[in-house]
Amino acid sequence: MKSKFFRLLAMLLTIGVVASACGSDSEDAAPATTAAPATTAQVEVVADGSLLDAVKARGTLNCGVSGSAVAFSETQADGSVTGIDADFCRAVAAAVIGDAGAVNFVALTASERFTAVQTGDVDVLMRNTTWTQSRDSSVGMDFGPTTYYDGQQLMARVSDGFSASSQVADIDGSVVCTNVGTTTEKNIAEAALLAGAEITLLGFETSDEVYETFIAGGCDITTTDGSALVGRKVKQQPADEEWVIFPSTPISKEPLGPTYGQNDSAWADAVNWTVYAMIIMDEYGITSANVDAKCAEAEAEVARLCGGDGELQTGMGLSADAFHQVIRQVGSYGEVYNRNLNPVGLYREGSANAGWLDGGLIYAPPAR
Amino acid sequence: MSEISSAAATAHVPAAAAPEIPKLPPRQWAKENLFSNPFSTALTIITTVILLTISRALLSFIFNPIRQWDSTATNMQLFFTRAYPDEQYVRVWFCLAVILILTSVSMAVWQAGSSIPVARLGRKFLAGGALLGILTLLAPFSTSGTIKWLLAAACVAVIGESTRRFASSGGTERTVNSLTVLAITLAGLAASLWVVPYGHYTYVANREPRVLAEEGTVALTTKLPWTIMLLIAVSAFLLGRWIRDRLPTNPTRVTLLILWLLSPPVLIYVVLRDPSFDMGHVFSTDLPIFVSYAIGGALLLSWLTRPSTGEAGRIVAVIILIAGFCTFLTPMRMVVRLDMLTLAVFALAAPTFAGGPRNRRRYVLGWLGVLSVMSWLITSINTPSTVTVPGGFFIGGFSITLMVAVFTLVLSFPLGIALALARTSTMPIFRLLATWFIEFVRGVPLITILIFFSIMVPLFLPRGMHLGEVAAVVIGYVLFSAAYLAENVRGGLQSVTRGQHEAAEAVGMTTAQKTLFIVLPQGLRVAIPPLVGHCIGVFKETSLLAIIGVFDILYIGRIVIPGQTEFMGSTKENLLFVSVIYWIFAYQMSKASQRLEQRTGLGER
């Protein structure tokens, strides 16, 4: 009887302590700090308004990146972040804050990324995140314009009888290596099932381990997004071997682009039109080198984007020259693409990432 | 240097002389120990073959031309401090200098180091030269490379042999202090920085081939700071010896311990984080809170420590404790609550330290000291940092590994001891709560706790409240570590015999006094080996942070560097480097524990 009473008391006490610890903490109004969330509990005064105002007030953009994706967002030896994703972060910062350097890159793992958006740790994700139905609906994300059209492909050795025209059906009986925890595993299993090929799937934690095994002969085929395969082929193909990437039509669609929390129209517009402006400027052949000259003599669409007559940026809550700054400080779409992806062997010509006039999918609505 | 060696040699406490083992000439020694019978001969041969095969595999791995060792060399800065800005790097060196000064002074004050016979040193060199020669023959070098390395090996061996001859020539046995050897080794390493470019490279953003780092960048300027660090360490050691000879021992040691405890939060949050204080806020809020707690607490404690107040004081203390918990029910500043809880702890312990006016003054001063340090730290932690660093946290790499390990250990020690005491106490509520907590936490894997605290906890917090990822992870890790530590400590506590308890009670000690002055000191002494084992475990298991994406040294070596365009496929090299770093530190900790055991006479008494 007695011990039961004590147990009950102890339980109540525990619940009470936990409840009080989780209770209100509202008045702890440390001033809304600018930079990274520190180690302590900090309370940021969140206005009910758009993230756009919050970011402008804060003066830095918290941008979620991978930090370890070749050519997309790499952490360099001095800790700086480079890559196409990083450049889109800078572009958004240039548009919203006016300074491409005002970005706080938050490196996130794949499992953390959506939580980070929901808790407000990051304002926008530029973390090679595929736009899917579930993420757009039940996960609670909204997606911006696709900045890179990727798709899963396979890579094998020519000496094993594969060529660029090989199909998924040809891999019957092969050992396929891929990284675990992503949709690549599921995609290749489904594709193989559809093509009637029986494969042995080996999963690895990191992509480096996948290619170690592939080079050592532990598997016949590796599979992941085409962009990564091209980079690996350029950098790691041994001199006495030839690797080939196939099928030419990827087995999955992986549109990658900016991702942010849902139902924040003003913020979505700011991010989306930053990307669109970079694409439109690219269509006109404008780059960071010639943007000042071109803007000075521009007319119609370019003039509006530059902040001249009839500009629409002020109405979006941005400064009139926001997109001018984006091009000047970061560059147009083609510039950013070539700077980051050409070194790993990815070129726009002939790919889905060519402009729509060149037969690609990169397309922006008109700025008027 | 010789002065140091003689002083430390005389100061060294001679260990109980072990029975003398007769020295045998090498051939006879080998015969007796390695080839005494057919079975041991076979074992010796098999082991040698296995060792040689492993060494050969390792050497051909390291010296294979396809290894990208420049990925490790180029990313040294990333490995140790991640993105800490170049122009603020002097702060990192400052922190290192403070740690080195504390280490050197402590070594001098605690009389670390022992005298080594020079002859033994010579033998070690000789053996090292021989080993180097064997490894050279095993390694896949070109002929010229092999000759070069063999010459180096021969040089080492010759130096060793001549040292040995020189040492045994004079009749009396010459000795040298181990710290002198350490200083010379470090000096050699620092000198080599001026010649060998270990990590002087960098890549520029436009992806040109590797170039030497620019003037003024950290990568190119480590040689001067490291040399200064060495000089600082040596002079701090001399200072420590001066202090040891001229100042009373115990206050010096206590001061040093306090400085050690204070250094992690101060170095990380004040020096590295560089808070920019908002003076208006400090004067309007932080100072008044501090002053009221200082005055109120001092008055209360000076009353509680009066012997005439007696145990009635504990009732007051419990009321304060409950009030402290109640503060969490109403909205108010966190610092008010924390101060309240600290005051409650002081009040609870007050009757134990009751005594004359001198005792009371000391206790009140202790309260004021703790309160002011706490208030200062809380204020600076809550102030925005002036150091802007990409990423969620201002340090990373090996610094965050060390930081998490140190904070976890420092915070989980008191918590673990409290849990152990609660679990062995006679009060059922404490005992039940402690047992439940320990068994619950021990039943959950660490990685689960870390994932829970890094991903789930932010979702549970009220909207607008942020808990930094590192803070969340440290909290989770502290809870985990404390549960295990509590069991280690409990083992020690249970080894204190009943007679000790009874004797303490017989001289009229209160329960608190008995625990604090009789049971804990003896129990903790017994628990040293498992506690040090726990420390090493905590240090190494910080690598689990890599899984949840904290940029610790393992994450950088395994994920981040292979994610650089230039260094795709360099995982193996960097993992080997990271494991060497872990090994160096873990090995030093285990050596320190061996010395601690010798000092406390564990295993001999």
mmCIF file of C-alpha atoms in Angstrom, chain B residues 10-310:
data_model
loop_
_atom_site.group_PDB
_atom_site.id
_atom_site.type_symbol
_atom_site.label_atom_id
_atom_site.label_comp_id
_atom_site.label_asym_id
_atom_site.label_seq_id
_atom_site.Cartn_x
_atom_site.Cartn_y
_atom_site.Cartn_z
ATOM 1 C CA THR B 10 64.163 15.089 -7.063
ATOM 2 C CA ALA B 11 60.553 16.093 -6.635
ATOM 3 C CA HIS B 12 59.249 12.905 -8.159
ATOM 4 C CA VAL B 13 57.713 10.600 -5.603
ATOM 5 C CA PRO B 14 59.465 7.249 -5.963
ATOM 6 C CA ALA B 15 57.006 4.438 -6.567
ATOM 7 C CA ALA B 16 57.248 1.331 -4.456
ATOM 8 C CA ALA B 17 60.264 -0.490 -5.841
ATOM 9 C CA ALA B 18 59.204 -3.438 -7.941
ATOM 10 C CA PRO B 19 61.267 -6.620 -7.639
ATOM 11 C CA GLU B 20 64.286 -6.275 -9.874
ATOM 12 C CA ILE B 21 64.040 -8.328 -13.081
ATOM 13 C CA PRO B 22 67.510 -9.330 -14.199
ATOM 14 C CA LYS B 23 68.510 -7.740 -17.546
ATOM 15 C CA LEU B 24 69.382 -10.355 -20.114
ATOM 16 C CA PRO B 25 71.410 -9.904 -23.283
ATOM 17 C CA PRO B 26 69.086 -9.719 -26.325
ATOM 18 C CA ARG B 27 69.814 -13.166 -27.660
ATOM 19 C CA GLN B 28 69.172 -14.865 -24.338
ATOM 20 C CA TRP B 29 66.067 -12.754 -23.780
ATOM 21 C CA ALA B 30 64.657 -13.814 -27.141
ATOM 22 C CA LYS B 31 65.446 -17.405 -26.411
ATOM 23 C CA GLU B 32 63.700 -17.332 -23.051
ATOM 24 C CA ASN B 33 60.674 -15.329 -24.066
ATOM 25 C CA LEU B 34 60.055 -16.059 -27.749
ATOM 26 C CA PHE B 35 61.528 -19.452 -28.564
ATOM 27 C CA SER B 36 61.400 -21.326 -25.270
ATOM 28 C CA ASN B 37 59.538 -24.348 -26.672
ATOM 29 C CA PRO B 38 58.206 -25.494 -30.053
ATOM 30 C CA PHE B 39 54.744 -24.092 -29.386
ATOM 31 C CA SER B 40 55.959 -20.618 -28.513
ATOM 32 C CA THR B 41 58.367 -20.717 -31.455
ATOM 33 C CA ALA B 42 55.455 -21.443 -33.780
ATOM 34 C CA LEU B 43 53.384 -18.681 -32.170
ATOM 35 C CA THR B 44 56.230 -16.195 -32.545
ATOM 36 C CA ILE B 45 56.688 -16.996 -36.221
ATOM 37 C CA ILE B 46 52.963 -16.869 -37.027
ATOM 38 C CA THR B 47 52.489 -13.565 -35.172
ATOM 39 C CA THR B 48 55.493 -12.044 -36.929
ATOM 40 C CA VAL B 49 54.154 -13.035 -40.329
ATOM 41 C CA ILE B 50 50.724 -11.605 -39.518
ATOM 42 C CA LEU B 51 52.221 -8.351 -38.238
ATOM 43 C CA LEU B 52 54.449 -7.987 -41.290
ATOM 44 C CA THR B 53 51.527 -8.643 -43.647
ATOM 45 C CA ILE B 54 49.335 -6.062 -41.922
ATOM 46 C CA SER B 55 52.124 -3.474 -41.918
ATOM 47 C CA ARG B 56 52.789 -4.101 -45.582
ATOM 48 C CA ALA B 57 49.090 -3.702 -46.451
ATOM 49 C CA LEU B 58 48.873 -0.503 -44.433
ATOM 50 C CA LEU B 59 52.036 0.918 -45.970
ATOM 51 C CA SER B 60 50.975 0.126 -49.509
ATOM 52 C CA PHE B 61 47.661 1.797 -48.706
ATOM 53 C CA ILE B 62 49.319 4.946 -47.385
ATOM 54 C CA PHE B 63 52.000 5.279 -50.058
ATOM 55 C CA ASN B 64 49.854 4.284 -53.013
ATOM 56 C CA PRO B 65 50.176 7.078 -55.601
ATOM 57 C CA ILE B 66 46.381 7.143 -56.121
ATOM 58 C CA ARG B 67 45.850 8.252 -52.513
ATOM 59 C CA GLN B 68 44.698 11.859 -52.392
ATOM 60 C CA TRP B 69 46.607 12.920 -49.311
ATOM 61 C CA ASP B 70 46.420 16.507 -50.464
ATOM 62 C CA SER B 71 42.704 16.373 -49.639
ATOM 63 C CA THR B 72 43.693 16.003 -45.987
ATOM 64 C CA ALA B 73 46.480 18.563 -46.170
ATOM 65 C CA THR B 74 44.345 21.164 -47.891
ATOM 66 C CA ASN B 75 41.459 20.841 -45.472
ATOM 67 C CA MET B 76 43.326 21.109 -42.176
ATOM 68 C CA GLN B 77 41.542 24.310 -41.249
ATOM 69 C CA LEU B 78 38.164 22.728 -42.011
ATOM 70 C CA PHE B 79 39.054 19.683 -39.926
ATOM 71 C CA PHE B 80 39.826 21.651 -36.806
ATOM 72 C CA THR B 81 37.739 24.810 -36.798
ATOM 73 C CA ARG B 82 35.446 24.475 -39.814
ATOM 74 C CA ALA B 83 34.442 27.954 -40.958
ATOM 75 C CA TYR B 84 35.873 30.128 -38.214
ATOM 76 C CA PRO B 85 36.756 33.378 -40.044
ATOM 77 C CA ASP B 86 40.386 33.948 -40.972
ATOM 78 C CA GLU B 87 40.503 37.514 -39.735
ATOM 79 C CA GLN B 88 39.256 36.458 -36.287
ATOM 80 C CA TYR B 89 41.574 33.476 -36.063
ATOM 81 C CA VAL B 90 43.681 35.099 -33.383
ATOM 82 C CA ARG B 91 40.847 34.132 -31.014
ATOM 83 C CA VAL B 92 41.461 30.462 -31.726
ATOM 84 C CA TRP B 93 45.155 30.887 -30.995
ATOM 85 C CA PHE B 94 44.306 32.771 -27.821
ATOM 86 C CA CYS B 95 42.120 29.894 -26.601
ATOM 87 C CA LEU B 96 44.850 27.427 -27.397
ATOM 88 C CA ALA B 97 47.361 29.552 -25.510
ATOM 89 C CA VAL B 98 45.111 29.667 -22.439
ATOM 90 C CA ILE B 99 44.700 25.897 -22.482
ATOM 91 C CA LEU B 100 48.447 25.398 -22.920
ATOM 92 C CA ILE B 101 49.228 27.770 -20.060
ATOM 93 C CA LEU B 102 46.783 25.984 -17.768
ATOM 94 C CA THR B 103 48.200 22.608 -18.797
ATOM 95 C CA SER B 104 51.819 23.637 -18.282
ATOM 96 C CA VAL B 105 51.197 25.339 -14.946
ATOM 97 C CA SER B 106 49.187 22.349 -13.748
ATOM 98 C CA MET B 107 51.929 19.976 -14.854
ATOM 99 C CA ALA B 108 54.428 21.963 -12.843
ATOM 100 C CA VAL B 109 52.206 22.326 -9.796
ATOM 101 C CA TRP B 110 51.180 18.671 -9.752
ATOM 102 C CA GLN B 111 54.775 17.664 -10.449
ATOM 103 C CA ALA B 112 54.113 15.712 -13.611
ATOM 104 C CA GLY B 113 56.900 14.011 -15.459
ATOM 105 C CA SER B 114 59.368 11.387 -14.416
ATOM 106 C CA SER B 115 63.033 10.836 -15.009
ATOM 107 C CA ILE B 116 63.986 8.454 -17.765
ATOM 108 C CA PRO B 117 67.469 6.935 -17.982
ATOM 109 C CA VAL B 118 69.232 8.312 -21.048
ATOM 110 C CA ALA B 119 70.352 4.813 -21.875
ATOM 111 C CA ARG B 120 66.738 3.687 -22.182
ATOM 112 C CA LEU B 121 66.040 6.611 -24.466
ATOM 113 C CA GLY B 122 68.959 5.546 -26.611
ATOM 114 C CA ARG B 123 67.649 1.989 -26.777
ATOM 115 C CA LYS B 124 64.256 3.312 -27.848
ATOM 116 C CA PHE B 125 65.888 5.270 -30.656
ATOM 117 C CA LEU B 126 67.840 2.217 -31.710
ATOM 118 C CA ALA B 127 64.679 0.134 -31.788
ATOM 119 C CA GLY B 128 62.858 2.939 -33.637
ATOM 120 C CA GLY B 129 65.591 3.022 -36.271
ATOM 121 C CA ALA B 130 65.361 -0.727 -36.714
ATOM 122 C CA LEU B 131 61.565 -0.549 -37.010
ATOM 123 C CA LEU B 132 61.826 2.247 -39.556
ATOM 124 C CA GLY B 133 64.260 0.134 -41.549
ATOM 125 C CA ILE B 134 61.932 -2.874 -41.567
ATOM 126 C CA LEU B 135 58.950 -0.739 -42.532
ATOM 127 C CA THR B 136 60.971 0.856 -45.350
ATOM 128 C CA LEU B 137 61.747 -2.572 -46.754
ATOM 129 C CA LEU B 138 58.052 -3.454 -46.574
ATOM 130 C CA ALA B 139 56.786 -0.225 -48.132
ATOM 131 C CA PRO B 140 56.264 0.009 -51.900
ATOM 132 C CA PHE B 141 58.966 2.638 -52.481
ATOM 133 C CA SER B 142 61.083 3.091 -55.565
ATOM 134 C CA THR B 143 64.750 2.148 -55.196
ATOM 135 C CA SER B 144 65.856 5.711 -54.543
ATOM 136 C CA GLY B 145 63.047 6.177 -52.030
ATOM 137 C CA THR B 146 64.015 2.983 -50.241
ATOM 138 C CA ILE B 147 67.649 4.077 -50.032
ATOM 139 C CA LYS B 148 66.657 7.487 -48.704
ATOM 140 C CA TRP B 149 64.442 6.030 -45.997
ATOM 141 C CA LEU B 150 67.013 3.371 -45.090
ATOM 142 C CA LEU B 151 69.594 6.109 -44.633
ATOM 143 C CA ALA B 152 67.175 7.971 -42.343
ATOM 144 C CA ALA B 153 66.596 4.772 -40.373
ATOM 145 C CA ALA B 154 70.314 4.219 -40.055
ATOM 146 C CA CYS B 155 70.756 7.799 -38.819
ATOM 147 C CA VAL B 156 68.136 7.283 -36.115
ATOM 148 C CA ALA B 157 69.720 4.019 -35.082
ATOM 149 C CA VAL B 158 73.191 5.543 -34.947
ATOM 150 C CA ILE B 159 71.930 8.442 -32.833
ATOM 151 C CA GLY B 160 70.287 5.955 -30.491
ATOM 152 C CA GLU B 161 73.353 3.756 -30.193
ATOM 153 C CA SER B 162 75.739 6.655 -29.576
ATOM 154 C CA THR B 163 73.364 8.102 -26.965
ATOM 155 C CA ARG B 164 73.293 4.768 -25.231
ATOM 156 C CA ARG B 165 77.091 4.452 -25.271
ATOM 157 C CA PHE B 166 77.490 8.021 -24.081
ATOM 158 C CA ALA B 167 75.009 7.430 -21.253
ATOM 159 C CA SER B 168 76.621 4.276 -19.994
ATOM 160 C CA SER B 169 80.181 5.586 -20.349
ATOM 161 C CA GLY B 170 80.404 7.800 -17.277
ATOM 162 C CA GLY B 171 79.742 5.203 -14.627
ATOM 163 C CA THR B 172 76.812 6.979 -12.949
ATOM 164 C CA GLU B 173 73.494 6.543 -14.707
ATOM 165 C CA ARG B 174 72.411 9.724 -16.467
ATOM 166 C CA THR B 175 68.723 10.543 -16.518
ATOM 167 C CA VAL B 176 66.604 13.046 -18.336
ATOM 168 C CA ASN B 177 63.145 14.318 -17.425
ATOM 169 C CA SER B 178 60.302 13.059 -19.570
ATOM 170 C CA LEU B 179 58.991 16.620 -19.881
ATOM 171 C CA THR B 180 62.309 17.744 -21.362
ATOM 172 C CA VAL B 181 61.989 14.990 -23.934
ATOM 173 C CA LEU B 182 58.422 16.121 -24.630
ATOM 174 C CA ALA B 183 59.519 19.755 -25.018
ATOM 175 C CA ILE B 184 62.329 18.819 -27.391
ATOM 176 C CA THR B 185 59.973 16.667 -29.469
ATOM 177 C CA LEU B 186 57.429 19.466 -29.717
ATOM 178 C CA ALA B 187 60.172 21.945 -30.588
ATOM 179 C CA GLY B 188 61.250 19.621 -33.376
ATOM 180 C CA LEU B 189 57.687 19.440 -34.681
ATOM 181 C CA ALA B 190 57.288 23.219 -34.526
ATOM 182 C CA ALA B 191 60.622 23.668 -36.311
ATOM 183 C CA SER B 192 59.539 21.267 -39.045
ATOM 184 C CA LEU B 193 56.551 23.527 -39.732
ATOM 185 C CA TRP B 194 58.988 26.130 -41.029
ATOM 186 C CA VAL B 195 60.356 23.680 -43.596
ATOM 187 C CA VAL B 196 57.643 21.156 -44.480
ATOM 188 C CA PRO B 197 54.354 22.470 -45.928
ATOM 189 C CA TYR B 198 51.890 20.178 -44.134
ATOM 190 C CA GLY B 199 48.699 22.016 -44.953
ATOM 191 C CA HIS B 200 49.793 25.163 -46.678
ATOM 192 C CA TYR B 201 47.560 24.668 -49.672
ATOM 193 C CA THR B 202 44.210 25.962 -50.602
ATOM 194 C CA TYR B 203 41.880 25.908 -53.542
ATOM 195 C CA VAL B 204 40.595 29.142 -54.880
ATOM 196 C CA ALA B 205 36.932 29.436 -55.642
ATOM 197 C CA ASN B 206 37.321 29.524 -59.426
ATOM 198 C CA ARG B 207 38.616 25.958 -59.372
ATOM 199 C CA GLU B 208 42.101 26.512 -60.680
ATOM 200 C CA PRO B 209 44.634 23.813 -59.736
ATOM 201 C CA ARG B 210 46.070 23.741 -56.275
ATOM 202 C CA VAL B 211 47.982 26.815 -55.242
ATOM 203 C CA LEU B 212 49.845 27.845 -52.145
ATOM 204 C CA ALA B 213 47.606 29.649 -49.723
ATOM 205 C CA GLU B 214 47.702 33.400 -50.003
ATOM 206 C CA GLU B 215 49.665 35.496 -47.570
ATOM 207 C CA GLY B 216 47.649 36.173 -44.475
ATOM 208 C CA THR B 217 45.402 33.141 -44.694
ATOM 209 C CA VAL B 218 45.402 30.737 -41.786
ATOM 210 C CA ALA B 219 46.746 27.849 -43.834
ATOM 211 C CA LEU B 220 49.998 29.682 -44.536
ATOM 212 C CA THR B 221 50.531 31.256 -41.134
ATOM 213 C CA THR B 222 50.446 28.394 -38.669
ATOM 214 C CA LYS B 223 54.197 28.154 -38.194
ATOM 215 C CA LEU B 224 54.644 31.383 -36.283
ATOM 216 C CA PRO B 225 51.638 30.836 -33.942
ATOM 217 C CA TRP B 226 52.696 27.260 -33.183
ATOM 218 C CA THR B 227 56.209 28.423 -32.328
ATOM 219 C CA ILE B 228 54.772 31.079 -30.046
ATOM 220 C CA MET B 229 52.491 28.450 -28.473
ATOM 221 C CA LEU B 230 55.506 26.302 -27.671
ATOM 222 C CA LEU B 231 57.360 29.221 -26.099
ATOM 223 C CA ILE B 232 54.252 30.099 -24.082
ATOM 224 C CA ALA B 233 53.932 26.524 -22.853
ATOM 225 C CA VAL B 234 57.573 26.350 -21.769
ATOM 226 C CA SER B 235 57.486 29.698 -20.002
ATOM 227 C CA ALA B 236 54.193 28.776 -18.337
ATOM 228 C CA PHE B 237 55.855 25.647 -17.052
ATOM 229 C CA LEU B 238 58.698 27.689 -15.570
ATOM 230 C CA LEU B 239 56.121 30.009 -14.031
ATOM 231 C CA GLY B 240 54.326 26.999 -12.607
ATOM 232 C CA ARG B 241 57.508 25.782 -10.976
ATOM 233 C CA TRP B 242 58.059 29.198 -9.468
ATOM 234 C CA ILE B 243 54.502 29.154 -8.123
ATOM 235 C CA ARG B 244 54.935 25.667 -6.756
ATOM 236 C CA ASP B 245 58.085 26.577 -4.880
ATOM 237 C CA ARG B 246 56.854 29.837 -3.425
ATOM 238 C CA LEU B 247 53.090 29.640 -2.889
ATOM 239 C CA PRO B 248 51.117 27.323 -0.597
ATOM 240 C CA THR B 249 50.080 24.141 -2.384
ATOM 241 C CA ASN B 250 46.396 23.725 -1.699
ATOM 242 C CA PRO B 251 45.056 27.195 -2.605
ATOM 243 C CA THR B 252 47.107 27.057 -5.827
ATOM 244 C CA ARG B 253 45.623 23.727 -6.784
ATOM 245 C CA VAL B 254 42.089 24.812 -5.965
ATOM 246 C CA THR B 255 42.551 27.991 -8.017
ATOM 247 C CA LEU B 256 43.837 25.963 -10.934
ATOM 248 C CA LEU B 257 40.896 23.570 -10.725
ATOM 249 C CA ILE B 258 38.453 26.469 -10.730
ATOM 250 C CA LEU B 259 40.239 27.979 -13.734
ATOM 251 C CA TRP B 260 40.032 24.642 -15.541
ATOM 252 C CA LEU B 261 36.305 24.437 -14.862
ATOM 253 C CA LEU B 262 35.725 28.006 -15.976
ATOM 254 C CA SER B 263 37.824 27.856 -19.109
ATOM 255 C CA PRO B 264 35.491 25.874 -21.425
ATOM 256 C CA PRO B 265 32.451 28.177 -21.178
ATOM 257 C CA VAL B 266 34.540 31.344 -21.058
ATOM 258 C CA LEU B 267 36.742 30.404 -23.995
ATOM 259 C CA ILE B 268 33.876 29.209 -26.143
ATOM 260 C CA TYR B 269 31.161 31.711 -25.350
ATOM 261 C CA VAL B 270 33.159 34.806 -24.557
ATOM 262 C CA VAL B 271 36.383 34.511 -26.546
ATOM 263 C CA LEU B 272 35.362 32.489 -29.584
ATOM 264 C CA ARG B 273 31.801 33.730 -29.790
ATOM 265 C CA ASP B 274 32.656 37.346 -28.989
ATOM 266 C CA PRO B 275 29.330 38.682 -27.697
ATOM 267 C CA SER B 276 28.644 42.341 -28.389
ATOM 268 C CA PHE B 277 27.120 43.532 -25.132
ATOM 269 C CA ASP B 278 24.117 45.833 -25.285
ATOM 270 C CA MET B 279 24.972 48.042 -22.318
ATOM 271 C CA GLY B 280 21.504 49.490 -21.983
ATOM 272 C CA HIS B 281 20.036 46.022 -21.571
ATOM 273 C CA VAL B 282 22.815 45.004 -19.200
ATOM 274 C CA PHE B 283 22.232 47.986 -16.886
ATOM 275 C CA SER B 284 18.445 47.898 -17.031
ATOM 276 C CA THR B 285 17.879 44.162 -16.604
ATOM 277 C CA ASP B 286 20.889 41.958 -16.001
ATOM 278 C CA LEU B 287 22.590 44.033 -13.326
ATOM 279 C CA PRO B 288 19.489 44.614 -11.157
ATOM 280 C CA ILE B 289 18.673 40.907 -11.196
ATOM 281 C CA PHE B 290 22.254 40.109 -10.229
ATOM 282 C CA VAL B 291 22.388 42.693 -7.445
ATOM 283 C CA SER B 292 19.109 41.638 -5.871
ATOM 284 C CA TYR B 293 20.109 37.980 -5.892
ATOM 285 C CA ALA B 294 23.560 38.822 -4.574
ATOM 286 C CA ILE B 295 22.259 40.826 -1.605
ATOM 287 C CA GLY B 296 19.238 38.657 -0.838
ATOM 288 C CA GLY B 297 21.173 35.439 -1.237
ATOM 289 C CA ALA B 298 24.083 36.648 0.865
ATOM 290 C CA LEU B 299 21.782 37.659 3.753
ATOM 291 C CA LEU B 300 19.867 34.387 3.575
ATOM 292 C CA LEU B 301 22.960 32.230 3.393
ATOM 293 C CA SER B 302 24.707 34.017 6.223
ATOM 294 C CA TRP B 303 21.630 33.275 8.361
ATOM 295 C CA LEU B 304 21.422 29.657 7.190
ATOM 296 C CA THR B 305 25.083 28.944 7.942
ATOM 297 C CA ARG B 306 24.686 30.098 11.567
ATOM 298 C CA PRO B 307 25.136 26.998 13.749
ATOM 299 C CA SER B 308 22.138 28.138 15.800
ATOM 300 C CA THR B 309 19.834 27.906 12.764
ATOM 301 C CA GLY B 310 20.596 24.214 12.568
#
